[in-house]
mmCIF file of C-alpha atoms in Angstrom:
data_model
loop_
_atom_site.group_PDB
_atom_site.id
_atom_site.type_symbol
_atom_site.label_atom_id
_atom_site.label_comp_id
_atom_site.label_asym_id
_atom_site.label_seq_id
_atom_site.Cartn_x
_atom_site.Cartn_y
_atom_site.Cartn_z
ATOM 1 C CA UNK A 1 -105.076 12.435 -20.732
ATOM 2 C CA UNK A 2 -106.805 12.414 -17.377
ATOM 3 C CA UNK A 3 -110.339 12.216 -16.079
ATOM 4 C CA UNK A 4 -111.434 15.297 -14.196
ATOM 5 C CA UNK A 5 -114.133 16.014 -11.638
ATOM 6 C CA UNK A 6 -115.234 19.559 -10.934
ATOM 7 C CA UNK A 7 -116.681 20.265 -7.506
ATOM 8 C CA UNK A 8 -118.314 23.464 -6.315
ATOM 9 C CA UNK A 9 -118.243 24.490 -2.695
ATOM 10 C CA UNK A 10 -121.739 24.580 -1.221
ATOM 11 C CA UNK A 11 -120.933 27.844 0.564
ATOM 12 C CA UNK A 12 -118.741 30.722 -0.525
ATOM 13 C CA UNK A 13 -115.922 31.407 1.891
ATOM 14 C CA UNK A 14 -115.281 35.022 2.820
ATOM 15 C CA UNK A 15 -111.688 34.190 3.627
ATOM 16 C CA UNK A 16 -109.290 36.290 1.551
ATOM 17 C CA UNK A 17 -106.081 34.880 0.110
ATOM 18 C CA UNK A 18 -102.894 35.754 1.909
ATOM 19 C CA UNK A 19 -100.792 38.483 0.303
ATOM 20 C CA UNK A 20 -97.641 37.272 2.014
ATOM 21 C CA UNK A 21 -94.962 35.087 0.492
ATOM 22 C CA UNK A 22 -95.021 31.320 0.827
ATOM 23 C CA UNK A 23 -93.431 29.819 3.903
ATOM 24 C CA UNK A 24 -90.247 27.789 3.727
ATOM 25 C CA UNK A 25 -89.432 26.299 7.103
ATOM 26 C CA UNK A 26 -86.525 23.979 7.776
ATOM 27 C CA UNK A 27 -86.015 21.831 10.830
ATOM 28 C CA UNK A 28 -82.785 19.875 11.102
ATOM 29 C CA UNK A 29 -82.297 16.746 13.147
ATOM 30 C CA UNK A 30 -79.354 14.383 13.504
ATOM 31 C CA UNK A 31 -80.652 11.987 10.857
ATOM 32 C CA UNK A 32 -82.941 14.027 8.613
ATOM 33 C CA UNK A 33 -84.070 17.485 7.565
ATOM 34 C CA UNK A 34 -87.689 18.668 7.441
ATOM 35 C CA UNK A 35 -88.768 21.360 5.000
ATOM 36 C CA UNK A 36 -92.257 22.867 4.881
ATOM 37 C CA UNK A 37 -93.471 24.684 1.782
ATOM 38 C CA UNK A 38 -96.782 26.260 0.783
ATOM 39 C CA UNK A 39 -97.750 25.757 -2.857
ATOM 40 C CA UNK A 40 -100.836 27.044 -4.681
ATOM 41 C CA UNK A 41 -102.543 24.497 -6.949
ATOM 42 C CA UNK A 42 -104.839 24.621 -9.978
ATOM 43 C CA UNK A 43 -106.150 21.062 -9.594
ATOM 44 C CA UNK A 44 -105.509 17.941 -7.517
ATOM 45 C CA UNK A 45 -103.721 15.079 -9.297
ATOM 46 C CA UNK A 46 -104.519 11.762 -7.626
ATOM 47 C CA UNK A 47 -102.799 8.416 -8.227
ATOM 48 C CA UNK A 48 -104.954 5.347 -8.803
ATOM 49 C CA UNK A 49 -104.173 1.902 -7.352
ATOM 50 C CA UNK A 50 -102.258 -0.459 -9.642
ATOM 51 C CA UNK A 51 -104.388 -2.554 -11.976
ATOM 52 C CA UNK A 52 -104.283 -6.378 -11.494
ATOM 53 C CA UNK A 53 -101.626 -8.106 -13.603
ATOM 54 C CA UNK A 54 -103.684 -11.144 -14.580
ATOM 55 C CA UNK A 55 -106.986 -11.021 -16.465
ATOM 56 C CA UNK A 56 -109.211 -13.570 -18.147
ATOM 57 C CA UNK A 57 -111.674 -13.313 -21.003
ATOM 58 C CA UNK A 58 -114.167 -11.539 -18.735
ATOM 59 C CA UNK A 59 -111.955 -8.489 -18.271
ATOM 60 C CA UNK A 60 -114.682 -6.302 -16.757
ATOM 61 C CA UNK A 61 -114.787 -8.470 -13.633
ATOM 62 C CA UNK A 62 -111.233 -7.467 -12.803
ATOM 63 C CA UNK A 63 -111.675 -3.681 -12.978
ATOM 64 C CA UNK A 64 -111.063 -2.440 -9.406
ATOM 65 C CA UNK A 65 -113.149 0.252 -7.776
ATOM 66 C CA UNK A 66 -112.137 2.804 -5.175
ATOM 67 C CA UNK A 67 -114.052 5.625 -3.433
ATOM 68 C CA UNK A 68 -112.793 9.174 -3.940
ATOM 69 C CA UNK A 69 -112.348 9.838 -0.171
ATOM 70 C CA UNK A 70 -109.838 6.977 -0.047
ATOM 71 C CA UNK A 71 -107.736 8.672 -2.742
ATOM 72 C CA UNK A 72 -107.999 11.966 -0.857
ATOM 73 C CA UNK A 73 -106.368 10.364 2.184
ATOM 74 C CA UNK A 74 -103.135 11.524 0.542
ATOM 75 C CA UNK A 75 -103.913 14.889 2.183
ATOM 76 C CA UNK A 76 -104.873 13.685 5.659
ATOM 77 C CA UNK A 77 -101.524 14.693 7.166
ATOM 78 C CA UNK A 78 -100.715 11.112 8.190
ATOM 79 C CA UNK A 79 -99.647 9.365 4.981
ATOM 80 C CA UNK A 80 -96.116 9.817 3.616
ATOM 81 C CA UNK A 81 -95.210 9.463 -0.058
ATOM 82 C CA UNK A 82 -91.722 8.029 -0.601
ATOM 83 C CA UNK A 83 -89.872 9.313 -3.674
ATOM 84 C CA UNK A 84 -87.214 7.335 -5.626
ATOM 85 C CA UNK A 85 -84.404 9.301 -3.925
ATOM 86 C CA UNK A 86 -85.673 8.320 -0.474
ATOM 87 C CA UNK A 87 -87.288 11.693 0.265
ATOM 88 C CA UNK A 88 -90.640 11.485 2.027
ATOM 89 C CA UNK A 89 -93.489 13.909 1.356
ATOM 90 C CA UNK A 90 -96.600 14.654 3.331
ATOM 91 C CA UNK A 91 -99.511 16.725 2.000
ATOM 92 C CA UNK A 92 -102.084 18.887 3.780
ATOM 93 C CA UNK A 93 -104.607 21.545 2.786
ATOM 94 C CA UNK A 94 -103.976 24.975 4.298
ATOM 95 C CA UNK A 95 -106.917 26.492 2.375
ATOM 96 C CA UNK A 96 -109.773 25.129 0.263
ATOM 97 C CA UNK A 97 -110.780 26.855 -3.006
ATOM 98 C CA UNK A 98 -114.396 27.724 -3.904
ATOM 99 C CA UNK A 99 -114.114 25.317 -6.875
ATOM 100 C CA UNK A 100 -112.116 22.081 -6.683
ATOM 101 C CA UNK A 101 -110.812 20.277 -9.785
ATOM 102 C CA UNK A 102 -109.784 16.658 -9.268
ATOM 103 C CA UNK A 103 -107.753 14.760 -11.872
ATOM 104 C CA UNK A 104 -106.801 11.063 -11.917
ATOM 105 C CA UNK A 105 -103.477 9.861 -13.304
ATOM 106 C CA UNK A 106 -104.747 7.127 -15.635
ATOM 107 C CA UNK A 107 -101.853 6.700 -18.075
ATOM 108 C CA UNK A 108 -98.475 5.262 -17.127
ATOM 109 C CA UNK A 109 -95.589 5.060 -19.563
ATOM 110 C CA UNK A 110 -92.685 2.601 -19.430
ATOM 111 C CA UNK A 111 -89.938 1.617 -21.864
ATOM 112 C CA UNK A 112 -92.299 -0.428 -23.999
ATOM 113 C CA UNK A 113 -95.810 1.004 -23.937
ATOM 114 C CA UNK A 114 -98.335 3.356 -22.398
ATOM 115 C CA UNK A 115 -100.962 1.690 -20.225
ATOM 116 C CA UNK A 116 -104.307 3.072 -19.147
ATOM 117 C CA UNK A 117 -105.557 2.473 -15.625
ATOM 118 C CA UNK A 118 -109.303 1.816 -15.867
ATOM 119 C CA UNK A 119 -109.988 1.819 -12.125
ATOM 120 C CA UNK A 120 -113.510 3.041 -11.405
ATOM 121 C CA UNK A 121 -113.643 5.940 -8.943
ATOM 122 C CA UNK A 122 -116.896 6.294 -7.038
ATOM 123 C CA UNK A 123 -117.594 9.845 -5.898
ATOM 124 C CA UNK A 124 -120.119 11.725 -3.834
ATOM 125 C CA UNK A 125 -122.623 13.828 -5.793
ATOM 126 C CA UNK A 126 -123.416 16.235 -2.961
ATOM 127 C CA UNK A 127 -121.728 17.112 0.282
ATOM 128 C CA UNK A 128 -118.168 15.856 -0.289
ATOM 129 C CA UNK A 129 -116.633 16.949 3.019
ATOM 130 C CA UNK A 130 -112.891 17.739 3.133
ATOM 131 C CA UNK A 131 -112.867 18.924 6.737
ATOM 132 C CA UNK A 132 -110.542 16.140 7.905
ATOM 133 C CA UNK A 133 -107.947 17.149 5.278
ATOM 134 C CA UNK A 134 -107.853 20.841 6.196
ATOM 135 C CA UNK A 135 -105.055 22.106 8.451
ATOM 136 C CA UNK A 136 -105.099 25.948 8.561
ATOM 137 C CA UNK A 137 -101.794 27.368 9.847
ATOM 138 C CA UNK A 138 -103.812 29.717 12.089
ATOM 139 C CA UNK A 139 -104.664 26.675 14.228
ATOM 140 C CA UNK A 140 -101.075 25.463 14.498
ATOM 141 C CA UNK A 141 -98.872 27.244 17.058
ATOM 142 C CA UNK A 142 -95.679 25.672 15.712
ATOM 143 C CA UNK A 143 -96.471 26.957 12.223
ATOM 144 C CA UNK A 144 -97.401 30.438 13.434
ATOM 145 C CA UNK A 145 -94.071 30.682 15.229
ATOM 146 C CA UNK A 146 -92.348 30.539 11.819
ATOM 147 C CA UNK A 147 -94.262 33.629 10.637
ATOM 148 C CA UNK A 148 -92.682 37.044 10.847
ATOM 149 C CA UNK A 149 -94.244 39.589 13.192
ATOM 150 C CA UNK A 150 -95.464 41.697 10.260
ATOM 151 C CA UNK A 151 -97.329 38.756 8.783
ATOM 152 C CA UNK A 152 -98.891 37.876 12.115
ATOM 153 C CA UNK A 153 -100.142 41.441 12.523
ATOM 154 C CA UNK A 154 -101.559 41.534 8.991
ATOM 155 C CA UNK A 155 -103.362 38.252 9.570
ATOM 156 C CA UNK A 156 -104.761 39.454 12.866
ATOM 157 C CA UNK A 157 -106.129 42.588 11.178
ATOM 158 C CA UNK A 158 -107.876 40.438 8.534
ATOM 159 C CA UNK A 159 -109.486 38.484 11.351
ATOM 160 C CA UNK A 160 -111.196 41.673 12.512
ATOM 161 C CA UNK A 161 -108.902 42.963 15.196
ATOM 162 C CA UNK A 162 -108.691 46.769 15.346
ATOM 163 C CA UNK A 163 -105.531 48.255 13.832
ATOM 164 C CA UNK A 164 -104.681 50.210 16.990
ATOM 165 C CA UNK A 165 -105.005 47.068 19.089
ATOM 166 C CA UNK A 166 -102.751 45.105 16.742
ATOM 167 C CA UNK A 167 -100.096 47.832 16.623
ATOM 168 C CA UNK A 168 -100.044 47.948 20.414
ATOM 169 C CA UNK A 169 -99.111 44.252 20.672
ATOM 170 C CA UNK A 170 -95.346 43.812 20.844
ATOM 171 C CA UNK A 171 -94.898 40.196 21.906
ATOM 172 C CA UNK A 172 -94.976 37.594 19.120
ATOM 173 C CA UNK A 173 -96.549 34.980 21.370
ATOM 174 C CA UNK A 174 -99.386 37.362 22.210
ATOM 175 C CA UNK A 175 -100.069 37.818 18.473
ATOM 176 C CA UNK A 176 -100.145 34.047 17.995
ATOM 177 C CA UNK A 177 -102.534 33.528 20.899
ATOM 178 C CA UNK A 178 -104.843 36.245 19.596
ATOM 179 C CA UNK A 179 -104.910 34.727 16.074
ATOM 180 C CA UNK A 180 -105.791 31.278 17.416
ATOM 181 C CA UNK A 181 -108.486 32.820 19.588
ATOM 182 C CA UNK A 182 -110.074 34.792 16.727
ATOM 183 C CA UNK A 183 -109.777 32.193 13.947
ATOM 184 C CA UNK A 184 -113.208 30.686 13.115
ATOM 185 C CA UNK A 185 -114.178 27.536 14.963
ATOM 186 C CA UNK A 186 -113.879 24.295 12.977
ATOM 187 C CA UNK A 187 -117.665 23.978 12.826
ATOM 188 C CA UNK A 188 -117.805 27.179 10.744
ATOM 189 C CA UNK A 189 -115.301 26.088 8.102
ATOM 190 C CA UNK A 190 -116.650 25.830 4.540
ATOM 191 C CA UNK A 191 -115.492 22.360 3.551
ATOM 192 C CA UNK A 192 -118.309 20.706 1.563
ATOM 193 C CA UNK A 193 -118.451 20.382 -2.227
ATOM 194 C CA UNK A 194 -121.134 19.366 -4.741
ATOM 195 C CA UNK A 195 -120.317 17.739 -8.079
ATOM 196 C CA UNK A 196 -121.125 20.075 -11.000
ATOM 197 C CA UNK A 197 -119.287 18.425 -13.908
ATOM 198 C CA UNK A 198 -117.189 15.497 -15.081
ATOM 199 C CA UNK A 199 -114.840 14.970 -18.053
ATOM 200 C CA UNK A 200 -113.997 11.377 -19.034
ATOM 201 C CA UNK A 201 -111.521 9.977 -21.551
ATOM 202 C CA UNK A 202 -112.957 7.205 -23.747
ATOM 203 C CA UNK A 203 -110.515 4.800 -25.371
ATOM 204 C CA UNK A 204 -107.422 2.823 -24.400
ATOM 205 C CA UNK A 205 -104.780 4.818 -26.294
ATOM 206 C CA UNK A 206 -103.074 7.879 -24.852
ATOM 207 C CA UNK A 207 -103.092 9.934 -28.069
ATOM 208 C CA UNK A 208 -106.452 8.663 -29.301
ATOM 209 C CA UNK A 209 -109.958 8.524 -27.969
ATOM 210 C CA UNK A 210 -112.447 11.213 -27.016
ATOM 211 C CA UNK A 211 -113.049 13.418 -24.005
ATOM 212 C CA UNK A 212 -116.660 13.341 -22.909
ATOM 213 C CA UNK A 213 -118.206 16.004 -20.668
ATOM 214 C CA UNK A 214 -121.038 14.974 -18.359
#
């Protein structure tokens, strides 16, 4: 069971989804290996901070609160998530959907029981801006260099460049420069969302309780 927020973009983006395959890029160093992968998502699953271990009779005073933007810092391109095997992951948005579903991981299971994390998440009703979490590959020369020439040409055509002009370009670097030049300026990106719905789980048990839509 998870709580979910549903956000609607305040402007519809005219950007079309890429028809090309996902990118898998590997960079090997002496001590580590870097792999980049593009993955589509249906909703964002965010981890909540750990609840305090000690409580008194006035339990409500110990319920922590956290703003939604702080949880979204997972996608700011600076924070690394360390997995049990020592692997480190970093998350970024390459594209933003017209509707954004956000889910919080509230239940944690161990060998003895399932605990619910009751952390209160404060969110923005209108104008949630995800601009600082968006990193389009069309603005990253190092990422564009991993694209095949065919993909670069297809992307350039979608950005409005005439087909004859694109076909006449032979150098890969020239294609990259033209894509960066034509890609919309950051000020024109559609990155703001308004809250249009919320689903909350009421109850402390994982398999019991009710889901309430607001």
